[in-house]
Structure formats: structure tokens, C-alpha cells
Coordinates of C-alpha atoms in Angstrom, one line a residue:
X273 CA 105.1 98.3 117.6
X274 CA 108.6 98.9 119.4
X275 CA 108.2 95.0 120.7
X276 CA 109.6 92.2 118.3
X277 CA 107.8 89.1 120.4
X278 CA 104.4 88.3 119.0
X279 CA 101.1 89.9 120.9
X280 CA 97.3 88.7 121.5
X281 CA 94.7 91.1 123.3
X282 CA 94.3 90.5 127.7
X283 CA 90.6 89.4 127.2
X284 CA 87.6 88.9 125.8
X285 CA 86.4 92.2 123.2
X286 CA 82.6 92.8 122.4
X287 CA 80.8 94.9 120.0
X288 CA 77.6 95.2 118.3
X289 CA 76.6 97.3 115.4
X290 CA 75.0 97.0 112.0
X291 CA 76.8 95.7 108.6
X292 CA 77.3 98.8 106.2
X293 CA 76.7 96.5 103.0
X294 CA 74.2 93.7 104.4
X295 CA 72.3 96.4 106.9
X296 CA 72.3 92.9 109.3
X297 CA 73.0 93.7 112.9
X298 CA 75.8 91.8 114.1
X299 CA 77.6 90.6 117.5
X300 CA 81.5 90.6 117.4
X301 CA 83.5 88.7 119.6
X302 CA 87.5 89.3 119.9
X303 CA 89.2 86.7 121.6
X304 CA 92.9 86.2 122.4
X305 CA 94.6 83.1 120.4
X306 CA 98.1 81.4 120.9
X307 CA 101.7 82.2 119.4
X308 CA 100.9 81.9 115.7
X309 CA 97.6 81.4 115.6
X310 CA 97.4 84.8 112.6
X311 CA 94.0 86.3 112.7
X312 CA 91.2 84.2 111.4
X313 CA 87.5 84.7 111.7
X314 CA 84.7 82.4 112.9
X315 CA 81.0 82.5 111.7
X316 CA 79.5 81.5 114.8
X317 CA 76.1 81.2 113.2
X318 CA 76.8 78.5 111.2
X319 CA 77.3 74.8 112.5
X320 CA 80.4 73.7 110.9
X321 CA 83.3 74.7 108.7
X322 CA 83.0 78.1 110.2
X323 CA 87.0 79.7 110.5
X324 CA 88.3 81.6 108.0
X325 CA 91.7 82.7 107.4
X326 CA 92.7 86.7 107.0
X327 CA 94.7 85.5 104.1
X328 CA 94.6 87.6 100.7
X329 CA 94.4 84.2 99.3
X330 CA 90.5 83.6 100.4
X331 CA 89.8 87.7 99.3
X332 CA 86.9 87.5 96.7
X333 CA 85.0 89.7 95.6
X334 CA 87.1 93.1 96.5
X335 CA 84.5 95.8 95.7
X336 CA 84.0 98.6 98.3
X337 CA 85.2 96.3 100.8
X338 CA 87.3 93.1 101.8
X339 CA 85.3 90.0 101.8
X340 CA 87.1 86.9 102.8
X341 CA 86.2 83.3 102.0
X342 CA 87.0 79.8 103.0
X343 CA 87.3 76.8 101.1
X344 CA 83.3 76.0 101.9
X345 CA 82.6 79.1 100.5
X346 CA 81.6 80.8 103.9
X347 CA 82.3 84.5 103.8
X348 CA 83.1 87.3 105.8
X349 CA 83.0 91.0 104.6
X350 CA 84.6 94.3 105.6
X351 CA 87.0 93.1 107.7
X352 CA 89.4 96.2 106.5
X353 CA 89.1 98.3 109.6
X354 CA 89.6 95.6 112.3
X355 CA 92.4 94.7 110.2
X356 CA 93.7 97.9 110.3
X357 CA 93.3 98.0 114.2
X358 CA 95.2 94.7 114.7
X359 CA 98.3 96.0 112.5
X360 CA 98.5 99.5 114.5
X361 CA 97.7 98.0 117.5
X362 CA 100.1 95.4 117.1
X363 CA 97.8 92.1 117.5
X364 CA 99.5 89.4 115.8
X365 CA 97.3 86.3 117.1
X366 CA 93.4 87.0 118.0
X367 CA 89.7 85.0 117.3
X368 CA 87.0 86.8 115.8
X369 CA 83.8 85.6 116.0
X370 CA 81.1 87.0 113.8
X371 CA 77.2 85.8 114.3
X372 CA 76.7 87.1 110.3
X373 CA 78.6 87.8 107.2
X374 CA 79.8 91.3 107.6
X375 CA 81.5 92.6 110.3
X376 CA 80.1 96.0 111.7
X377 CA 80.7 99.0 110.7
X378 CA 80.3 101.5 113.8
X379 CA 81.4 104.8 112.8
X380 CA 83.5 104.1 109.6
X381 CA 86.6 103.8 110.6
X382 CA 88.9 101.7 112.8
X383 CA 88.9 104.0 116.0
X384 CA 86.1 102.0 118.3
X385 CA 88.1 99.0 117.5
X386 CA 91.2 100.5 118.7
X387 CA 89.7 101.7 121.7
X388 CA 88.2 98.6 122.2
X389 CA 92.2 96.8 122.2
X390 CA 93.4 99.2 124.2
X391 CA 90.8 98.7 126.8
X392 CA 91.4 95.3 127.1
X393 CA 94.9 95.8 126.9
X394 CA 97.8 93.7 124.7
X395 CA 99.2 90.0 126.3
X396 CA 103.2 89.8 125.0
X397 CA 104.1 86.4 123.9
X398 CA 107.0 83.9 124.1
X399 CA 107.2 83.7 119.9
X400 CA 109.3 86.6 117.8
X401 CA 107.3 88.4 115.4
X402 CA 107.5 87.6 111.5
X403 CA 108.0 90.3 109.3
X404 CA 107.6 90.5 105.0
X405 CA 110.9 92.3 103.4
X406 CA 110.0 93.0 100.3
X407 CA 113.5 92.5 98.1
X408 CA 112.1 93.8 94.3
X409 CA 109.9 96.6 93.2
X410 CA 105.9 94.6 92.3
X411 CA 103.6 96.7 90.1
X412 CA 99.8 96.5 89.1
X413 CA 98.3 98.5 86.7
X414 CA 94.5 99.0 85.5
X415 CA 94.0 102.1 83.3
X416 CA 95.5 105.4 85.1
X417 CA 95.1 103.2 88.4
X418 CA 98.3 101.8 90.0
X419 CA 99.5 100.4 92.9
X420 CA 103.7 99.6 93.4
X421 CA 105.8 98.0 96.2
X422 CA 109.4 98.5 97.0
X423 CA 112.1 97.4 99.1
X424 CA 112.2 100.0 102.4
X425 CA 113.8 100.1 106.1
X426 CA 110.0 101.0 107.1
X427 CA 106.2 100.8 105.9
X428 CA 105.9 103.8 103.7
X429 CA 102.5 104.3 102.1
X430 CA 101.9 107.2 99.8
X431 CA 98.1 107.4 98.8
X432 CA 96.9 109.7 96.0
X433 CA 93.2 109.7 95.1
X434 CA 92.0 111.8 92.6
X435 CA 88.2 112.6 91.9
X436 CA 86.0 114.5 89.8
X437 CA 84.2 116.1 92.8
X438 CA 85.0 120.0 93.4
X439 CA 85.6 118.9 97.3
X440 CA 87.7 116.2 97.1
X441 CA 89.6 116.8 93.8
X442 CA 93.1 115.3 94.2
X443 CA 94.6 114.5 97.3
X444 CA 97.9 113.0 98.3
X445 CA 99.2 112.2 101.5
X446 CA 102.3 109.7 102.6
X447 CA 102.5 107.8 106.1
X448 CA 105.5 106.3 107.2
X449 CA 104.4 104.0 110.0
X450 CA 107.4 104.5 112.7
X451 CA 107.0 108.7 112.5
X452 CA 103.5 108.9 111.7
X453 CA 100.6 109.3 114.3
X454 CA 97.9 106.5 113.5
X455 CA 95.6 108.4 115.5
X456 CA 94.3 110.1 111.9
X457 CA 94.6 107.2 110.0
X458 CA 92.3 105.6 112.7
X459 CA 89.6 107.8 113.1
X460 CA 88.9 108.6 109.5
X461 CA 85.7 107.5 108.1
X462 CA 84.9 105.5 104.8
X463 CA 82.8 108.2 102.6
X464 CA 80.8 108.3 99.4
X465 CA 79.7 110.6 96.4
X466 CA 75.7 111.1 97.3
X467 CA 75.2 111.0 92.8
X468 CA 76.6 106.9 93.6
X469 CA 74.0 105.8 96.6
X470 CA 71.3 104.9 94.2
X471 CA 73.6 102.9 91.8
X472 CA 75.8 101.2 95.4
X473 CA 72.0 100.1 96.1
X474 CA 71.1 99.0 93.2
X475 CA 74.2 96.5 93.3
X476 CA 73.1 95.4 97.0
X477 CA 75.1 97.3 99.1
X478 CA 74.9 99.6 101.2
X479 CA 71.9 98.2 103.1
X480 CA 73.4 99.7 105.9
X481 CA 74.6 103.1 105.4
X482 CA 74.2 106.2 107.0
X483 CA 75.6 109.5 108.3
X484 CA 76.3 108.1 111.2
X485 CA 78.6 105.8 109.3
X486 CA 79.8 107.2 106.4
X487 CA 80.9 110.9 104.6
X488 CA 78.6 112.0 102.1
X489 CA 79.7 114.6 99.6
X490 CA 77.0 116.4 97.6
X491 CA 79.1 118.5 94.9
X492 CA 80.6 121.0 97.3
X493 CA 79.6 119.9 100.4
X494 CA 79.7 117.3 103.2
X495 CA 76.2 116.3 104.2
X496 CA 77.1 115.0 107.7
X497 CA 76.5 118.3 110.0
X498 CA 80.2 117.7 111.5
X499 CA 81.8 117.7 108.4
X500 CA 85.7 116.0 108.6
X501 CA 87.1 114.5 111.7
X502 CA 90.7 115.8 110.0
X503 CA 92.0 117.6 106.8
X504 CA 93.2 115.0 105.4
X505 CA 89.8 112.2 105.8
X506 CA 89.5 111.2 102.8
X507 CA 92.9 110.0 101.9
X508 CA 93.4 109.2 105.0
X509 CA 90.8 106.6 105.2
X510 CA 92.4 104.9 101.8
X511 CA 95.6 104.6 103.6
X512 CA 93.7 102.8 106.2
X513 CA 91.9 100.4 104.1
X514 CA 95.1 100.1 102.4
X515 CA 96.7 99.0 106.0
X516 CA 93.9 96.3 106.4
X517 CA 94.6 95.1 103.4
X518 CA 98.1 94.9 103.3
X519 CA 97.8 92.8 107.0
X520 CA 96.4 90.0 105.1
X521 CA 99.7 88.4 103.9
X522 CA 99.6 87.4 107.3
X523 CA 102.9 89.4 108.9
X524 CA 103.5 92.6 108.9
X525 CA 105.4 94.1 106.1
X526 CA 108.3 96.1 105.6
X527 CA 108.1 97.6 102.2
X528 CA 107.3 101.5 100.2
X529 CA 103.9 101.3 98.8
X530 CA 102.8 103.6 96.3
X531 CA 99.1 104.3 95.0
X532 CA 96.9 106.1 92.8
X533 CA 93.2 105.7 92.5
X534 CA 93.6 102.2 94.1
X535 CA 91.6 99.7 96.2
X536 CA 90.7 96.8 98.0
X537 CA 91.0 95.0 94.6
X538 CA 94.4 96.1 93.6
X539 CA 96.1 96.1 96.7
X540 CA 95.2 92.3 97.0
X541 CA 96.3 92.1 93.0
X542 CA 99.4 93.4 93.9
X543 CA 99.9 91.3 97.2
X544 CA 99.1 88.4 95.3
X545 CA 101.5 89.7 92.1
X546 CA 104.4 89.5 95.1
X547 CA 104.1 86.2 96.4
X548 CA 103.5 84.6 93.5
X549 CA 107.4 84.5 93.2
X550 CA 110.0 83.5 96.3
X551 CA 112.5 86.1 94.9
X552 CA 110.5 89.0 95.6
X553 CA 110.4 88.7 99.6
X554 CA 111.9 86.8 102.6
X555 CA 110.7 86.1 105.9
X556 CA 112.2 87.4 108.6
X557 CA 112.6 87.6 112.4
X558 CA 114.3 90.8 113.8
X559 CA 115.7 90.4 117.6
X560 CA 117.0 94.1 117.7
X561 CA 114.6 96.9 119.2
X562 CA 114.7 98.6 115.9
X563 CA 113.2 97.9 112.4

């Protein structure tokens, strides 16, 4: 992130695993894309009108992940976690191509797609990098839910979840992206309350779930026999989604977020709430080695 100039990834990136809400198995294919190219996605199992934009535009459907759609109505979902990886990672311009509609979920989290970019490695390019300075506090609302955006020197992102669950009760954490490690943020996994499998199911999701992918909590208990990768997992792995999310206005942004008892579905409310209007952002290109 200490680089201004845009980046793509040295080579080719591929990984297999199964989709956590279609249970489908699925190839991924990461390739490296010119100056300006954003992120967009490719449905290489279909025959035409296949690309789809990472834009919070085509977001449909937000519910327990971020699904993605073109104007032909193709779709990819859960695309949070790569996401995620790009915007720590600093990826600016990258291919992914996807033989089915959900991208994998490996472990729950982001952190074999980060190890999968730094294997590979990250190509500089020629082109400066395109930053979102957000110039007027945004707000969305839904109940006690909330998410807000403010003008910062830095990404800030202060997460609070709060649940009825004895375990995870309420939780809190802020991450300021140029002091933070992402290294917690990475690793921690997407989790569950095991009273909501049955109903997540019932809704067709979930096909794909496991303990090998996900935290289940049982009243006052974690199910999966390691139990949490890091104190903080749970909020930590809203931050990340949040991250994801936040990458899809296309650059990255410089801006305080606050949240409570948010989502995939308000974050792209609020994104969408921000750029509705031309006075609540600018665009810009910083030459200096420091945000």
C-alpha cells in the first residue's frame, strides 16, 4: 500500500474449492489485467456476455454475501473475501475467471487468497492509483442498524456487532488500515448461529457449509474443535466483508466508516447513498509517498 502507481498480480493464480451457498465445486482463475482494467469477473462457463464488473452498482441481492450481476443478468456471488484480498494486497487491475456462480469459499476468510497473491507476487504499473475522498459525512439507517461515512486522512473502520448469543454478545473493534495488521482481518472466518442452519437452508443457502468453512456457535460454545483463529474473529471477519465491500466503488477509499449491526446490504446502501451526489467525494491521484 506504500506505492501510489497502480498494481496487477506477476502471473497466473489457481484455486479450487466448493461454493459455501450453491455447494457447486468451482475452478478460479486470477489473471493479471492492464492499467485500469478495475477488477471484473468472467463466467467462463457460459458462451457469451460473461464479464462482470466489481461495481456496487451490479450488487443484487446482498444477503449473507455479495452477489454481483451484469446487465444479462449473469451473476457471481461471494466475491467479499477475494475482494478483500485485492484491497489489502493492493491489486488494483486483475481477471477472474469463475467456471460457476459463486466463487469458493476455502476456509472462510480471505487468507488462501492472500497467500495465493503473494505467491505469485504483485507487477507495479506505469498508471497512478485513484483514490475516493470522501468530503461529507453519508448515513443509512434500518431500525437500530447503521452504517456512516466521513471525511478522514486514512481508512478507519469501526465495527460493532451485537448479538443475542451469550458468546458473542457485543463486540467492537476499530481498524485503521495504515497502523493496523491485516493479518487478523485476513484470516478470520465467516461464522453462524447453529439455531439459523435450518432456516439459511431452507432459503437455499448454505449448500455448502461446513466446519471446515465456517464458525459455528451453539449457545456457549464454538463447535469447530479449534475454536477462534484470534479474539477478536467474529468482528473481525465483518470488518473484512466490510473491506470487500467497500472495494467495489472501484478505487480505494479514503474515508471513517462507522457500523453497527451492518452488512453486505447496507454497506452497498450507503456506497450507493454517496455517489449518488458529486459533492460528497472527489477523485483523486496522490504522487506523495504518504496518504
Amino acid at each position: 500500500m506504500s506505492s501510489n502507481n497502480q498494481n496487477t498480480i506477476n502471473s497466473p493464480i489457481k484455486l479450487n474449492g466448493i461454493g459455501l451457498h450453491n455447494g457447486v465445486n468451482v475452478e478460479l482463475v486470477i489473471k493479471p489485467a492492464n492499467e485500469n482494467f478495475g477488477i471484473q469477473f468472467s463466467r467462463v462457463d457460459i458462451d457469451k456476455n460473461q464479464l462482470i464488473s466489481a461495481n456496487f452498482k451490479n450488487v443484487v441481492e446482498p444477503i449473507l454475501c455479495t452477489k454481483i450481476a451484469n446487465e444479462n443478468g449473469i451473476t457471481v456471488s461471494t466475491v467479499e473475501h477475494l475482494m478483500a484480498a485485492f484491497f489489502g494486497e493492493g491489486i488494483d487491475n486483475a481477471l477472474v475467471e469463475v467456471d460457476a456462480s459463486e466463487i469458493p469459499i476455502l476456509d472462510g476468510s480471505a487468507s488462501d487468497f492472500v497467500e495465493a497473491i503473494r505467491s505469485v507476487g504483485i507487477k507495479k504499473q506505469t498508471a497512478l492509483r485513484k483514490f475516493i475522498k470522501v468530503q461529507k459525512k453519508v448515513e443509512v439507517k434500518e431500525g437500530k442498524k447503521f452504517i456512516s461515512i466521513e471525511p478522514s486522512n486514512d481508512l478507519i473502520i469501526d465495527f460493532e456487532i451485537v448479538y443475542d448469543n451469550p458468546l458473542i454478545r457485543t463486540r467492537r473493534k476499530e481498524f485503521k488500515l495504515n497502523k493496523d495488521k491485516l493479518n487478523e482481518i485476513y484470516n478470520s472466518r465467516t461464522f453462524c448461529l447453529y439455531e439459523d442452519i435450518d432456516f439459511i437452508k431452507s432459503q437455499g443457502l448454505a449448500k455448502g457449509g461446513s466446519l471446515e468453512n465456517a464458525i459455528v456457535v451453539k449457545d456457549n460454545e464454538i463447535l469447530n474443535e479449534d475454536g477462534l483463529r484470534n479474539r477478536h474473529e467474529f468482528v473481525n471477519h465483518k470488518i473484512l466483508d466490510c473491506i470487500g465491500d467497500l472495494y467495489t466503488c472501484g478505487y480505494r477509499m479514503i474515508a471513517s466508516i462507522q457500523c453497527s449491526q451492518g452488512g453486505h446490504y447496507l454497506t452497498n446502501q450507503l456506497l450507493r447513498k454517496v455517489f449518488e451526489n458529486k459533492e460528497n467525494f472527489s477523485i483523486v491521484e496522490i504522487k506523495e509517498k504518504n496518504l
